[in-house]
CSV table of C-alpha atoms in Angstrom, one decimal:
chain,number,residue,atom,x,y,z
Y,1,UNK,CA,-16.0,-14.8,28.3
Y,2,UNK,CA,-12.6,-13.3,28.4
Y,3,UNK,CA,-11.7,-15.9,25.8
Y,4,UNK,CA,-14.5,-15.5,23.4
Y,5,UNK,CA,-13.6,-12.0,23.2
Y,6,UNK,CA,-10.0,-12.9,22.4
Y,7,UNK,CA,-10.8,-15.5,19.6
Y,8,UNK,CA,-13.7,-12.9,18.2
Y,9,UNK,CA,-11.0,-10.5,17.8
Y,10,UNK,CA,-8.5,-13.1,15.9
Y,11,UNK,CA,-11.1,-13.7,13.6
Y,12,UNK,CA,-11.5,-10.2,12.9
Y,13,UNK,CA,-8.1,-9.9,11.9
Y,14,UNK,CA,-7.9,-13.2,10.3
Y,15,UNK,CA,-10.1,-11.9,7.8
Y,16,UNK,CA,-8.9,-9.0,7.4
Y,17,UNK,CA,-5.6,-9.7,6.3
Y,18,UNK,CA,-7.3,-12.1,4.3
Y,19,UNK,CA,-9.2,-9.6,2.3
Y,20,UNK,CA,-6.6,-7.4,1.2
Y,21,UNK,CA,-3.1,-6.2,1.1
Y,22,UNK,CA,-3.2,-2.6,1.6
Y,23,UNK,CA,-1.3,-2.1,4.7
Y,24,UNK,CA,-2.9,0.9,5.7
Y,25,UNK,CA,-6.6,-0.4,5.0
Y,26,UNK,CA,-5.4,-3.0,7.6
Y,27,UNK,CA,-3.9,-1.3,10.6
Y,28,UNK,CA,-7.4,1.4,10.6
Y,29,UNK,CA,-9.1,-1.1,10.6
Y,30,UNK,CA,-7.6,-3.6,13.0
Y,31,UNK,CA,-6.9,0.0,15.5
Y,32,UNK,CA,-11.2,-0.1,15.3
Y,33,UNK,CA,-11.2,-3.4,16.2
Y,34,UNK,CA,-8.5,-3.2,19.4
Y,35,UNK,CA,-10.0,0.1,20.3
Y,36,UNK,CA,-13.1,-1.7,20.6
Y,37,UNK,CA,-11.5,-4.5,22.5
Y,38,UNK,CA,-10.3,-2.7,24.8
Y,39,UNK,CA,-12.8,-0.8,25.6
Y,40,UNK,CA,-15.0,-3.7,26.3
Y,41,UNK,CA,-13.2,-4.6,29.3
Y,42,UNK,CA,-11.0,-7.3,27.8
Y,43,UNK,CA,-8.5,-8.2,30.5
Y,44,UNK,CA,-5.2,-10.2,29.4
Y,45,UNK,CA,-4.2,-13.3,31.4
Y,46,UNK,CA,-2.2,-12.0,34.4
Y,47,UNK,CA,0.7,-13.9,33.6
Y,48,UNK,CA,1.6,-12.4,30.3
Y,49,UNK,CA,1.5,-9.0,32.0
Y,50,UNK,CA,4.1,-9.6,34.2
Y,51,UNK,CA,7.1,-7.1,34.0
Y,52,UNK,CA,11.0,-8.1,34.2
Y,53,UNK,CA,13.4,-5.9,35.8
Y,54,UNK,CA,15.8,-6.2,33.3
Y,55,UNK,CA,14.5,-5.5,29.8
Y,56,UNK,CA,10.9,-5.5,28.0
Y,57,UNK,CA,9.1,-8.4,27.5
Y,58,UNK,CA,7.0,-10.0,24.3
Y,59,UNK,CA,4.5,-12.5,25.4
Y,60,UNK,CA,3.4,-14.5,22.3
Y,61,UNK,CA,-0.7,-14.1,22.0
Y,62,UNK,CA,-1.8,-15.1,18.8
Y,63,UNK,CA,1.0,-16.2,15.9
Y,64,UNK,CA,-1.0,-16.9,12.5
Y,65,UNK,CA,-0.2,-20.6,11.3
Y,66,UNK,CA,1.3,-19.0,8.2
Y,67,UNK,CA,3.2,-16.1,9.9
Y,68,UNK,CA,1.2,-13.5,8.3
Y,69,UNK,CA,0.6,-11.7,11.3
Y,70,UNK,CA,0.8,-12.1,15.0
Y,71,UNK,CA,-0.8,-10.8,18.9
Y,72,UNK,CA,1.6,-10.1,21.3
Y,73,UNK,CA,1.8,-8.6,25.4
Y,74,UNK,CA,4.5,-5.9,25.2
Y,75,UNK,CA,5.3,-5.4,28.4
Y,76,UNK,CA,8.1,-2.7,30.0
Y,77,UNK,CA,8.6,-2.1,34.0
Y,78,UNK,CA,8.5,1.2,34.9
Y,79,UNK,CA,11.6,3.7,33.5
Y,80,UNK,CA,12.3,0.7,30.3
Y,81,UNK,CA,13.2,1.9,27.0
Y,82,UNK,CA,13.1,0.5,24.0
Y,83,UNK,CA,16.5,1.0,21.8
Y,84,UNK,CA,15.1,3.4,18.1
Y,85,UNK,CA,14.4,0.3,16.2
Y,86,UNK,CA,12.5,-0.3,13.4
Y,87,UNK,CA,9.4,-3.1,12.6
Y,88,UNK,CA,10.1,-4.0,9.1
Y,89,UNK,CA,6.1,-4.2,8.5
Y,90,UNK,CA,2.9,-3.1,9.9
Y,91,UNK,CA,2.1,-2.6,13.2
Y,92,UNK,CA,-1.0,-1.6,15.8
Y,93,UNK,CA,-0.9,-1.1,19.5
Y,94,UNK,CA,-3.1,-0.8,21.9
Y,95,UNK,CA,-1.9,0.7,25.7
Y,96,UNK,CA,-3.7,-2.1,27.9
Y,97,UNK,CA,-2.0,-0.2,31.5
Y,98,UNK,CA,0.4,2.4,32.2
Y,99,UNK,CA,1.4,4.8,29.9
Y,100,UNK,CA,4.2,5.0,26.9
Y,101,UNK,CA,5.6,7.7,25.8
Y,102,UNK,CA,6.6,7.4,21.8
Y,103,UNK,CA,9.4,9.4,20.4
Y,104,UNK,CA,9.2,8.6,15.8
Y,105,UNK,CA,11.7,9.2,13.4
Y,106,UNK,CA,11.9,9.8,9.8
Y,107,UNK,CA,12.8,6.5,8.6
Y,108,UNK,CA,15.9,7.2,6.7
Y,109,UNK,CA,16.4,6.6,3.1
Y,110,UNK,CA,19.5,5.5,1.2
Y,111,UNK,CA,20.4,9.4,0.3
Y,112,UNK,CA,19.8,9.8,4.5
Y,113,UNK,CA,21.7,6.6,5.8
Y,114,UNK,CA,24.8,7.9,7.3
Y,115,UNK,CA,23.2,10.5,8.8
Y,116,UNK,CA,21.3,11.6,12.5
Y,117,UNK,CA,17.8,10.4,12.6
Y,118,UNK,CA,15.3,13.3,12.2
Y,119,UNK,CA,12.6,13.3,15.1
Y,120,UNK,CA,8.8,13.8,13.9
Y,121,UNK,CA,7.1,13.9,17.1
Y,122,UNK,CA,6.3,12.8,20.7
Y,123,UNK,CA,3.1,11.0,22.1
Y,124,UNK,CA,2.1,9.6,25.4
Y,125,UNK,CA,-0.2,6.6,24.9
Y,126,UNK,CA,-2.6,6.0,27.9
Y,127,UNK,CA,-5.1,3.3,28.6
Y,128,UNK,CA,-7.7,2.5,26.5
Y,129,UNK,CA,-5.7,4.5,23.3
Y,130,UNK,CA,-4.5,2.7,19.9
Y,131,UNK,CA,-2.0,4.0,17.5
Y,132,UNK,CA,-0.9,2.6,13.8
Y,133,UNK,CA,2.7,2.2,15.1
Y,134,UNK,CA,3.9,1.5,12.1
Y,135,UNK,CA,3.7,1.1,8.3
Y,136,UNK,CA,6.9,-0.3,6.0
Y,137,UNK,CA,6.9,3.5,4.7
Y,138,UNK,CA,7.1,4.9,8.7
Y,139,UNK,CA,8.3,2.5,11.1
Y,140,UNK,CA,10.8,4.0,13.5
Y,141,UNK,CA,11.0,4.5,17.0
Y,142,UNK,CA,11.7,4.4,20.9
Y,143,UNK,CA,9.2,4.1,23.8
Y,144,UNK,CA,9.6,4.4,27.3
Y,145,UNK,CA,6.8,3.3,30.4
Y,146,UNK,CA,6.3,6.0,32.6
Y,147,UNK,CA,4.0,6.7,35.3
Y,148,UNK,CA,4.4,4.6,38.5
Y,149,UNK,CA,3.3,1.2,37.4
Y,150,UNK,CA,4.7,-1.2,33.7
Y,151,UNK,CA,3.3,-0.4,30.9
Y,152,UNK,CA,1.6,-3.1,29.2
Y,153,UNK,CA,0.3,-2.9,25.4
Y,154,UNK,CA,-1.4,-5.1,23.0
Y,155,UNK,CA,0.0,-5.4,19.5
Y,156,UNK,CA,-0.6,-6.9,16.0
Y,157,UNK,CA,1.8,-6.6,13.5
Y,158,UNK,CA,2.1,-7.9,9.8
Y,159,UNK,CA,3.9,-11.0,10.0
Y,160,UNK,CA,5.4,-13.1,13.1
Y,161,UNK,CA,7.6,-10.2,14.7
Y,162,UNK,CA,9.4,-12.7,16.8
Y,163,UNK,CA,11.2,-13.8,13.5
Y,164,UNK,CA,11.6,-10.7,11.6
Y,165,UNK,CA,14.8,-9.3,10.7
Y,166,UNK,CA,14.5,-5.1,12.3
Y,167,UNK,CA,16.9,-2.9,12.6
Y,168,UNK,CA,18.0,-0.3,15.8
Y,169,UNK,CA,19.8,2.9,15.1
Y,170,UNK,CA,21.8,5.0,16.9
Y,171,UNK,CA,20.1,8.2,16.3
Y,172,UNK,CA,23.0,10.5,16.4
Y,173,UNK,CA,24.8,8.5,13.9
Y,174,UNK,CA,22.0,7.0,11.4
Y,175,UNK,CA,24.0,3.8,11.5
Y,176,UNK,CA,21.7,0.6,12.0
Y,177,UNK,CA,22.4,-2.9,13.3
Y,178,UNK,CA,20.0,-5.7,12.5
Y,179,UNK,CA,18.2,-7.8,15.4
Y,180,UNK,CA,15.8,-10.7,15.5
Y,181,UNK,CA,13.8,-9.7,18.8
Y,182,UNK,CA,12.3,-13.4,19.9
Y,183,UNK,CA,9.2,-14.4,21.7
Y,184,UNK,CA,10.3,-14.4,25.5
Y,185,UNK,CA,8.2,-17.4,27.6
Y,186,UNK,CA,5.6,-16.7,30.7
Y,187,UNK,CA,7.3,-20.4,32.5
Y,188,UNK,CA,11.1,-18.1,32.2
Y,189,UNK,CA,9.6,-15.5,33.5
Y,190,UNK,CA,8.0,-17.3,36.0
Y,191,UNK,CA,11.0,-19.3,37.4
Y,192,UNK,CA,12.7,-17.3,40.7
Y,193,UNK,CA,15.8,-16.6,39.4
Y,194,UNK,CA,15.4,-16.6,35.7
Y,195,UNK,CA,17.1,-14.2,33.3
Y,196,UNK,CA,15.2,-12.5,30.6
């Protein structure tokens, strides 16, 4: 059941970023989708919502055969932060368990590049809630898990996000560095004694 509800959902979004390329047509309407999922009950495999003590974890769902967009467990133990990065394409989540709290920035612009990132806001995310995290015109920021248990989300972005090319920024500064984040493995995380 739990995997028929899975696979209905990746065809949804199959065939929706099939049928057009307007980002923002796409992440409404996969947020209705994921909202929905989620409030059906789905439950993710309990292995890719284990937390590591040492940094946030992306568990490969879903990765389009073509990269053109991909399902992933984000999970952070309790306290984790994510450095202000960007996505470098479009970008839904979902908050599956505990709760994230999003700082956003202005994405800077080459007249803005050498300077402090402007804030734009501040939301926690709870169970059950979905946000458009990002589009290519407003895709920075930071997240942290609070409350007293990880923080486990559900996300679909444009493209395979394990490959893409993002940036971080320091905020104070403006300066970015580019990263490729990866897909980290459930059997690593599995093994007693293995670093994330």
């Amino acid at each position: 059941m739990q995997l028929d509800r899975l696979k209905a959902f990746i065809n949804d979004v199959e065939l929706l970023v099939r049928s057009t390329d307007d980002e923002h047509e796409i992440t409404a309407r996969v947020a209705e989708r994921l909202s929905a999922l989620l409030a059906g009950g789905y439950r993710l495999p309990p292995e890719v919502t284990r937390s590591s003590s040492v940094r946030h974890l992306t568990y490969p769902l879903y990765i389009a055969p073509d990269d053109s967009w991909s399902l992933a467990s984000v999970v952070w133990d309790v306290g984790q932060r994510t450095k202000v990065h960007s996505h470098e394409t479009w970008g839904v989540a979902g908050i599956y368990a505990g709760v994230e709290h999003e700082i956003r920035y202005l994405k800077p612009t080459a007249s803005t590049a050498s300077a402090p990132l402007t804030p734009a806001g501040e939301t926690r995310w709870a169970p059950g809630q979905v946000t458009v995290c990002c589009t290519t015109d407003d895709d920075v920021h930071a997240v942290t898990a609070v409350g007293s248990e990880p923080t486990v989300g559900i996300h679909v972005y444009g493209g395979n996000i394990g490959t893409i090319r993002r940036r971080s920024y320091d905020p104070a500064t403006g300066e970015a560095d580019w990263f490729v984040s990866g897909w980290d493995s459930v059997e690593d995380v599995a093994r007693p004694g293995a670093s994330s």
